[in-house]
Structures are given as C-alpha cells and as structure tokens.
PDB file of C-alpha atoms in Angstrom:
ATOM      1  CA  MET A   1     -40.545 -33.771 118.782  1.00 92.00           C
ATOM      2  CA  ARG A   2     -43.294 -36.217 119.933  1.00 96.00           C
ATOM      3  CA  LEU A   3     -44.943 -39.271 119.382  1.00 97.00           C
ATOM      4  CA  CYS A   4     -48.532 -39.904 121.326  1.00 98.00           C
ATOM      5  CA  LYS A   5     -50.955 -42.456 120.857  1.00 98.00           C
ATOM      6  CA  VAL A   6     -54.474 -41.683 122.251  1.00 98.00           C
ATOM      7  CA  HIS A   7     -56.893 -44.783 123.400  1.00 98.00           C
ATOM      8  CA  LEU A   8     -60.026 -43.879 122.320  1.00 98.00           C
ATOM      9  CA  GLU A   9     -63.729 -44.725 123.201  1.00 98.00           C
ATOM     10  CA  SER A  10     -67.157 -43.604 122.254  1.00 98.00           C
ATOM     11  CA  ILE A  11     -68.550 -42.488 124.776  1.00 97.00           C
ATOM     12  CA  PRO A  12     -71.915 -43.999 125.229  1.00 97.00           C
ATOM     13  CA  GLY A  13     -74.652 -42.439 123.743  1.00 96.00           C
ATOM     14  CA  SER A  14     -72.544 -41.021 120.539  1.00 97.00           C
ATOM     15  CA  PRO A  15     -72.727 -42.948 118.361  1.00 98.00           C
ATOM     16  CA  TYR A  16     -70.079 -42.131 115.871  1.00 98.00           C
ATOM     17  CA  SER A  17     -71.623 -40.612 112.264  1.00 98.00           C
ATOM     18  CA  GLN A  18     -69.259 -40.689 108.961  1.00 97.00           C
ATOM     19  CA  SER A  19     -70.504 -38.737 106.058  1.00 94.00           C
ATOM     20  CA  ALA A  20     -68.190 -38.295 103.892  1.00 94.00           C
ATOM     21  CA  GLN A  21     -69.601 -37.107  99.724  1.00 93.00           C
ATOM     22  CA  HIS A  22     -68.948 -40.412  97.389  1.00 93.00           C
ATOM     23  CA  GLY A  23     -69.427 -40.348  94.501  1.00 91.00           C
ATOM     24  CA  THR A  24     -70.812 -43.426  93.927  1.00 95.00           C
ATOM     25  CA  ASP A  25     -73.541 -42.897  89.331  1.00 95.00           C
ATOM     26  CA  LYS A  26     -76.481 -43.079  89.634  1.00 95.00           C
ATOM     27  CA  LEU A  27     -79.027 -45.681  87.486  1.00 95.00           C
ATOM     28  CA  ASP A  28     -80.425 -44.877  84.522  1.00 95.00           C
ATOM     29  CA  ARG A  29     -84.109 -43.747  85.805  1.00 95.00           C
ATOM     30  CA  GLU A  30     -82.856 -43.998  89.268  1.00 95.00           C
ATOM     31  CA  ILE A  31     -84.463 -41.445  91.235  1.00 94.00           C
ATOM     32  CA  PRO A  32     -82.748 -39.733  93.777  1.00 90.00           C
ATOM     33  CA  ASP A  33     -84.632 -41.690  97.230  1.00 92.00           C
ATOM     34  CA  ASP A  34     -84.007 -45.051  95.267  1.00 95.00           C
ATOM     35  CA  TYR A  35     -80.024 -43.614  95.427  1.00 95.00           C
ATOM     36  CA  ASP A  36     -80.350 -41.806  98.810  1.00 95.00           C
ATOM     37  CA  MET A  37     -81.145 -45.721  99.493  1.00 96.00           C
ATOM     38  CA  ARG A  38     -79.142 -47.916  98.077  1.00 97.00           C
ATOM     39  CA  THR A  39     -75.375 -46.179  98.779  1.00 97.00           C
ATOM     40  CA  TRP A  40     -76.276 -44.714 101.986  1.00 97.00           C
ATOM     41  CA  ARG A  41     -73.030 -46.467 103.777  1.00 98.00           C
ATOM     42  CA  GLU A  42     -71.595 -44.836 100.370  1.00 97.00           C
ATOM     43  CA  HIS A  43     -70.569 -42.600 102.812  1.00 97.00           C
ATOM     44  CA  CYS A  44     -68.070 -44.358 105.621  1.00 98.00           C
ATOM     45  CA  THR A  45     -64.536 -43.717 105.392  1.00 98.00           C
ATOM     46  CA  THR A  46     -62.565 -47.047 104.995  1.00 97.00           C
ATOM     47  CA  ASN A  47     -58.895 -48.526 104.634  1.00 97.00           C
ATOM     48  CA  THR A  48     -57.353 -51.088 101.507  1.00 97.00           C
ATOM     49  CA  ALA A  49     -58.598 -53.830 103.513  1.00 97.00           C
ATOM     50  CA  GLY A  50     -62.436 -52.099 103.988  1.00 97.00           C
ATOM     51  CA  GLN A  51     -62.030 -50.776 107.691  1.00 98.00           C
ATOM     52  CA  VAL A  52     -63.835 -48.383 108.479  1.00 98.00           C
ATOM     53  CA  CYS A  53     -61.320 -44.729 110.211  1.00 98.00           C
ATOM     54  CA  ILE A  54     -62.075 -42.220 111.257  1.00 98.00           C
ATOM     55  CA  PRO A  55     -59.989 -38.809 109.200  1.00 98.00           C
ATOM     56  CA  SER A  56     -57.195 -38.439 110.416  1.00 98.00           C
ATOM     57  CA  MET A  57     -57.852 -34.404 109.660  1.00 98.00           C
ATOM     58  CA  ALA A  58     -61.606 -34.374 111.400  1.00 98.00           C
ATOM     59  CA  PHE A  59     -59.222 -35.133 114.875  1.00 98.00           C
ATOM     60  CA  LYS A  60     -56.804 -32.569 113.941  1.00 98.00           C
ATOM     61  CA  GLN A  61     -60.048 -30.069 112.944  1.00 98.00           C
ATOM     62  CA  CYS A  62     -61.670 -31.535 116.431  1.00 98.00           C
ATOM     63  CA  ILE A  63     -58.316 -30.900 118.866  1.00 98.00           C
ATOM     64  CA  ASP A  64     -57.869 -27.244 117.222  1.00 98.00           C
ATOM     65  CA  THR A  65     -61.242 -26.244 117.765  1.00 98.00           C
ATOM     66  CA  ALA A  66     -60.708 -27.253 121.493  1.00 98.00           C
ATOM     67  CA  ALA A  67     -57.733 -25.068 121.352  1.00 97.00           C
ATOM     68  CA  TYR A  68     -59.857 -22.311 119.644  1.00 97.00           C
ATOM     69  CA  LYS A  69     -63.033 -22.461 122.068  1.00 97.00           C
ATOM     70  CA  LEU A  70     -60.698 -22.808 125.539  1.00 97.00           C
ATOM     71  CA  GLY A  71     -58.362 -20.171 125.470  1.00 96.00           C
ATOM     72  CA  VAL A  72     -55.504 -21.697 127.941  1.00 96.00           C
ATOM     73  CA  LYS A  73     -53.662 -19.223 128.298  1.00 96.00           C
ATOM     74  CA  VAL A  74     -49.644 -19.823 126.977  1.00 96.00           C
ATOM     75  CA  PRO A  75     -47.946 -18.827 130.529  1.00 93.00           C
ATOM     76  CA  ASN A  76     -44.984 -16.157 130.101  1.00 90.00           C
ATOM     77  CA  ARG A  77     -46.318 -15.300 126.763  1.00 89.00           C
ATOM     78  CA  ARG A  78     -48.188 -11.790 127.948  1.00 89.00           C
ATOM     79  CA  GLY A  79     -52.163 -13.799 127.175  1.00 89.00           C
ATOM     80  CA  ALA A  80     -51.714 -15.201 124.457  1.00 94.00           C
ATOM     81  CA  THR A  81     -52.981 -18.992 124.580  1.00 96.00           C
ATOM     82  CA  TYR A  82     -52.496 -22.251 122.505  1.00 97.00           C
ATOM     83  CA  LYS A  83     -54.860 -22.041 119.870  1.00 96.00           C
ATOM     84  CA  SER A  84     -52.157 -20.656 117.115  1.00 95.00           C
ATOM     85  CA  PHE A  85     -50.104 -22.737 118.476  1.00 97.00           C
ATOM     86  CA  PHE A  86     -52.032 -26.161 118.275  1.00 97.00           C
ATOM     87  CA  ALA A  87     -52.255 -25.034 114.811  1.00 96.00           C
ATOM     88  CA  SER A  88     -49.264 -25.540 113.338  1.00 96.00           C
ATOM     89  CA  GLY A  89     -47.591 -26.948 116.340  1.00 97.00           C
ATOM     90  CA  PHE A  90     -49.211 -31.093 116.061  1.00 98.00           C
ATOM     91  CA  PHE A  91     -51.061 -33.358 113.193  1.00 97.00           C
ATOM     92  CA  CYS A  92     -52.944 -36.480 113.439  1.00 98.00           C
ATOM     93  CA  ASN A  93     -50.177 -38.594 111.491  1.00 98.00           C
ATOM     94  CA  GLU A  94     -52.866 -41.725 109.888  1.00 97.00           C
ATOM     95  CA  ASP A  95     -56.313 -41.944 109.690  1.00 98.00           C
ATOM     96  CA  VAL A  96     -57.477 -44.076 112.577  1.00 98.00           C
ATOM     97  CA  PRO A  97     -59.266 -47.569 111.800  1.00 98.00           C
ATOM     98  CA  ILE A  98     -62.211 -48.549 114.474  1.00 98.00           C
ATOM     99  CA  ALA A  99     -63.005 -50.656 116.039  1.00 98.00           C
ATOM    100  CA  ASN A 100     -65.766 -52.795 118.345  1.00 97.00           C
ATOM    101  CA  GLY A 101     -64.207 -55.893 119.817  1.00 94.00           C
ATOM    102  CA  LYS A 102     -63.324 -56.928 116.298  1.00 97.00           C
ATOM    103  CA  ALA A 103     -62.433 -54.337 112.900  1.00 98.00           C
ATOM    104  CA  LEU A 104     -66.489 -52.500 111.530  1.00 98.00           C
ATOM    105  CA  THR A 105     -66.292 -52.368 108.352  1.00 98.00           C
ATOM    106  CA  LYS A 106     -69.132 -50.871 106.151  1.00 97.00           C
ATOM    107  CA  LYS A 107     -71.891 -53.620 106.744  1.00 97.00           C
ATOM    108  CA  ASP A 108     -71.976 -53.367 110.501  1.00 98.00           C
ATOM    109  CA  ALA A 109     -73.347 -49.505 109.899  1.00 98.00           C
ATOM    110  CA  GLY A 110     -75.858 -48.928 111.074  1.00 97.00           C
ATOM    111  CA  MET A 111     -78.895 -46.272 109.410  1.00 97.00           C
ATOM    112  CA  VAL A 112     -80.493 -43.853 110.698  1.00 97.00           C
ATOM    113  CA  ALA A 113     -82.448 -41.499 108.374  1.00 94.00           C
ATOM    114  CA  ILE A 114     -82.762 -37.897 109.486  1.00 92.00           C
ATOM    115  CA  ASN A 115     -84.849 -35.170 108.023  1.00 89.00           C
ATOM    116  CA  ALA A 116     -82.212 -32.973 105.801  1.00 82.00           C
ATOM    117  CA  ASN A 117     -81.876 -29.305 103.763  1.00 79.00           C
ATOM    118  CA  ALA A 118     -82.906 -30.212 100.582  1.00 70.00           C
ATOM    119  CA  ASN A 119     -79.583 -28.335  99.289  1.00 70.00           C
ATOM    120  CA  GLY A 120     -77.835 -28.634 102.313  1.00 66.00           C
ATOM    121  CA  GLN A 121     -78.242 -25.299 104.265  1.00 71.00           C
ATOM    122  CA  ARG A 122     -79.439 -24.456 106.877  1.00 73.00           C
ATOM    123  CA  GLY A 123     -83.150 -22.685 106.700  1.00 70.00           C
ATOM    124  CA  SER A 124     -83.548 -22.867 102.632  1.00 71.00           C
ATOM    125  CA  GLY A 125     -87.238 -24.477 103.051  1.00 69.00           C
ATOM    126  CA  THR A 126     -87.097 -27.507 101.119  1.00 80.00           C
ATOM    127  CA  ARG A 127     -86.246 -31.230 102.763  1.00 83.00           C
ATOM    128  CA  VAL A 128     -85.520 -34.047 101.569  1.00 87.00           C
ATOM    129  CA  LYS A 129     -84.771 -37.624 103.353  1.00 90.00           C
ATOM    130  CA  ARG A 130     -81.373 -38.796 103.874  1.00 92.00           C
ATOM    131  CA  ARG A 131     -79.570 -41.267 105.351  1.00 96.00           C
ATOM    132  CA  PHE A 132     -75.969 -41.843 107.040  1.00 97.00           C
ATOM    133  CA  PRO A 133     -73.667 -44.664 108.661  1.00 98.00           C
ATOM    134  CA  GLU A 134     -73.764 -45.130 112.056  1.00 98.00           C
ATOM    135  CA  PHE A 135     -71.437 -46.485 114.823  1.00 98.00           C
ATOM    136  CA  PRO A 136     -73.175 -46.474 117.835  1.00 97.00           C
ATOM    137  CA  LYS A 137     -69.729 -48.040 120.109  1.00 97.00           C
ATOM    138  CA  TRP A 138     -66.412 -48.034 118.545  1.00 98.00           C
ATOM    139  CA  SER A 139     -62.857 -48.052 119.682  1.00 98.00           C
ATOM    140  CA  GLY A 140     -59.141 -46.313 118.567  1.00 98.00           C
ATOM    141  CA  ILE A 141     -55.608 -44.997 118.890  1.00 98.00           C
ATOM    142  CA  ALA A 142     -55.068 -42.009 116.683  1.00 98.00           C
ATOM    143  CA  GLU A 143     -51.051 -41.408 116.269  1.00 98.00           C
ATOM    144  CA  PHE A 144     -50.009 -37.692 116.796  1.00 98.00           C
ATOM    145  CA  THR A 145     -46.946 -36.123 116.855  1.00 98.00           C
ATOM    146  CA  ILE A 146     -46.249 -32.408 118.367  1.00 98.00           C
ATOM    147  CA  VAL A 147     -43.216 -30.786 117.021  1.00 97.00           C
ATOM    148  CA  ASP A 148     -44.113 -27.360 119.368  1.00 96.00           C
ATOM    149  CA  ASP A 149     -42.300 -27.896 122.553  1.00 94.00           C
ATOM    150  CA  ILE A 150     -45.038 -25.375 124.006  1.00 96.00           C
ATOM    151  CA  ILE A 151     -47.806 -27.618 123.443  1.00 97.00           C
ATOM    152  CA  THR A 152     -46.230 -30.092 127.110  1.00 97.00           C
ATOM    153  CA  GLN A 153     -47.789 -33.450 127.620  1.00 97.00           C
ATOM    154  CA  ASP A 154     -50.509 -32.278 130.386  1.00 98.00           C
ATOM    155  CA  VAL A 155     -51.892 -29.582 127.886  1.00 98.00           C
ATOM    156  CA  PHE A 156     -52.187 -31.999 124.575  1.00 98.00           C
ATOM    157  CA  GLU A 157     -53.522 -34.314 126.567  1.00 98.00           C
ATOM    158  CA  LEU A 158     -55.761 -31.458 128.282  1.00 98.00           C
ATOM    159  CA  HIS A 159     -57.201 -30.139 124.324  1.00 98.00           C
ATOM    160  CA  VAL A 160     -57.465 -34.191 123.725  1.00 98.00           C
ATOM    161  CA  LYS A 161     -60.185 -34.389 126.876  1.00 98.00           C
ATOM    162  CA  SER A 162     -61.233 -30.938 126.387  1.00 98.00           C
ATOM    163  CA  ALA A 163     -62.126 -31.731 121.959  1.00 98.00           C
ATOM    164  CA  GLY A 164     -63.531 -35.036 123.129  1.00 98.00           C
ATOM    165  CA  MET A 165     -66.186 -34.390 124.841  1.00 97.00           C
ATOM    166  CA  ILE A 166     -67.285 -30.138 123.927  1.00 97.00           C
ATOM    167  CA  VAL A 167     -66.658 -30.402 119.785  1.00 98.00           C
ATOM    168  CA  GLY A 168     -66.628 -34.058 118.591  1.00 98.00           C
ATOM    169  CA  ILE A 169     -66.187 -35.772 115.278  1.00 98.00           C
ATOM    170  CA  GLY A 170     -68.309 -36.888 112.762  1.00 97.00           C
ATOM    171  CA  ARG A 171     -72.109 -36.228 111.532  1.00 95.00           C
ATOM    172  CA  TYR A 172     -74.063 -34.079 114.585  1.00 95.00           C
ATOM    173  CA  ARG A 173     -71.661 -33.229 116.182  1.00 97.00           C
ATOM    174  CA  PRO A 174     -71.544 -30.877 120.277  1.00 97.00           C
ATOM    175  CA  GLU A 175     -69.611 -28.351 117.601  1.00 95.00           C
ATOM    176  CA  ASN A 176     -72.667 -28.423 115.124  1.00 93.00           C
ATOM    177  CA  GLY A 177     -74.939 -28.511 117.507  1.00 93.00           C
ATOM    178  CA  GLY A 178     -75.773 -31.651 117.593  1.00 95.00           C
ATOM    179  CA  LYS A 179     -75.343 -35.001 119.901  1.00 96.00           C
ATOM    180  CA  ASN A 180     -73.297 -37.611 117.949  1.00 97.00           C
ATOM    181  CA  GLY A 181     -69.039 -38.327 118.105  1.00 98.00           C
ATOM    182  CA  ARG A 182     -68.670 -37.021 121.390  1.00 98.00           C
ATOM    183  CA  PHE A 183     -65.201 -40.063 122.471  1.00 98.00           C
ATOM    184  CA  ARG A 184     -63.238 -39.769 125.873  1.00 98.00           C
ATOM    185  CA  ALA A 185     -58.844 -40.417 125.792  1.00 98.00           C
ATOM    186  CA  THR A 186     -58.552 -44.229 128.256  1.00 98.00           C
ATOM    187  CA  LYS A 187     -54.470 -43.676 127.806  1.00 98.00           C
ATOM    188  CA  PHE A 188     -51.507 -41.801 126.914  1.00 98.00           C
ATOM    189  CA  GLU A 189     -48.778 -43.312 125.516  1.00 98.00           C
ATOM    190  CA  TRP A 190     -46.210 -40.986 124.856  1.00 98.00           C
ATOM    191  CA  ASP A 191     -42.137 -41.867 123.157  1.00 96.00           C
ATOM    192  CA  ASP A 192     -39.566 -38.825 122.186  1.00 92.00           C
ATOM    193  CA  LEU A 193     -38.191 -38.597 118.416  1.00 82.00           C
ATOM    194  CA  LYS A 194     -35.378 -37.764 117.723  1.00 74.00           C
ATOM    195  CA  LEU A 195     -34.769 -36.452 113.962  1.00 67.00           C
TER     196      LEU A 195
END
C-alpha cells in the first residue's frame, strides 16, 4: 500500500461550484425564489471548522471516471484496462479543505445564478432561477491510499492529471458538458504504508 498526497489547484477560467443538497427549513409563507436566494450558500460542503471542502467521493469518482474514459491497458493482462483496478484499488482519505491564500468559507463564495430545470431533469420544459456558490480560484491537498500494486506511481499520476482536465469536480464540470471544476496537480508526494 502507498500513500500519495496530491497538491491541487484550480485552472484559470474554470471555477469550482458546489451544489450539495441541504435541509434548511423554509420560513413561514416563504416562496421558492426567496428561499433559494436566502439559502444558496448552504449548497457548500464544509468541515467542522467551517472551511469549504471538496468531498472525498468527488475525487474518487472523478479519477474512476478518468480511468474508464482513458481505457489505458494493463501490461500483460490480455487487454484488461485499469478501470476495475481503480474502482476498488484506491480511495481518497478525507474531504479536501480548500483555500485561496486563506481558508475559504461560505462567506467567500460568489453567487452564480442559472436557469435550471424545475425538476432537475434536462428537457422537462419548466425552468426556474437557481443560485449556487462558486469559487473562481482554489487550492488544496488531497490524500489518497493506493491499495492495489497494479496501480503504479506513474499510472496513478497520469489518471489524476487526466481527471482534472477531462472530468473535473462540482457543478457544471466537463464530464457533464460544462467548463467548471477543472484542476491540475502541481506536486505528488509518495510514502509507503506499513501494515
């Protein structure tokens, strides 16, 4: 098993926008648009200190999707690709707090307003204004544990770099036809883990 700390930063022109579900109660007689305007920052994922975090599963799924899309073949495995090895062979250890010279909180978020499908299904016809938090620039350190030795250092780094460009994270990311959430890895730090 190996531990890899990956230093990440946003790509200019590709902000990170969150859309986590929240259970904030509506006020008495509050209309949906007023509710959305009052609670848009609640779409942020935060840790106990109030710092905005990228969920660990966002990185896990991002890299898994990159492995599927790249289809890199595993040497000496009769045409097998790394897809299934990534699915069960690594995990992101915890949510990744983000910063921009200082820890980012909900108050640091900019608001982006979009016309969204009322029921969340593309092409349904009814559109409403929705608001989401957005961070134009961020950096953070993601920590991964690689448990499958077939995922070598070079293979893992290739997939992380590709994931940042072709899959992305958050709302309106490249995987879903958007431009947000692209990132680059600026440094990889590797350590062996002893059981």
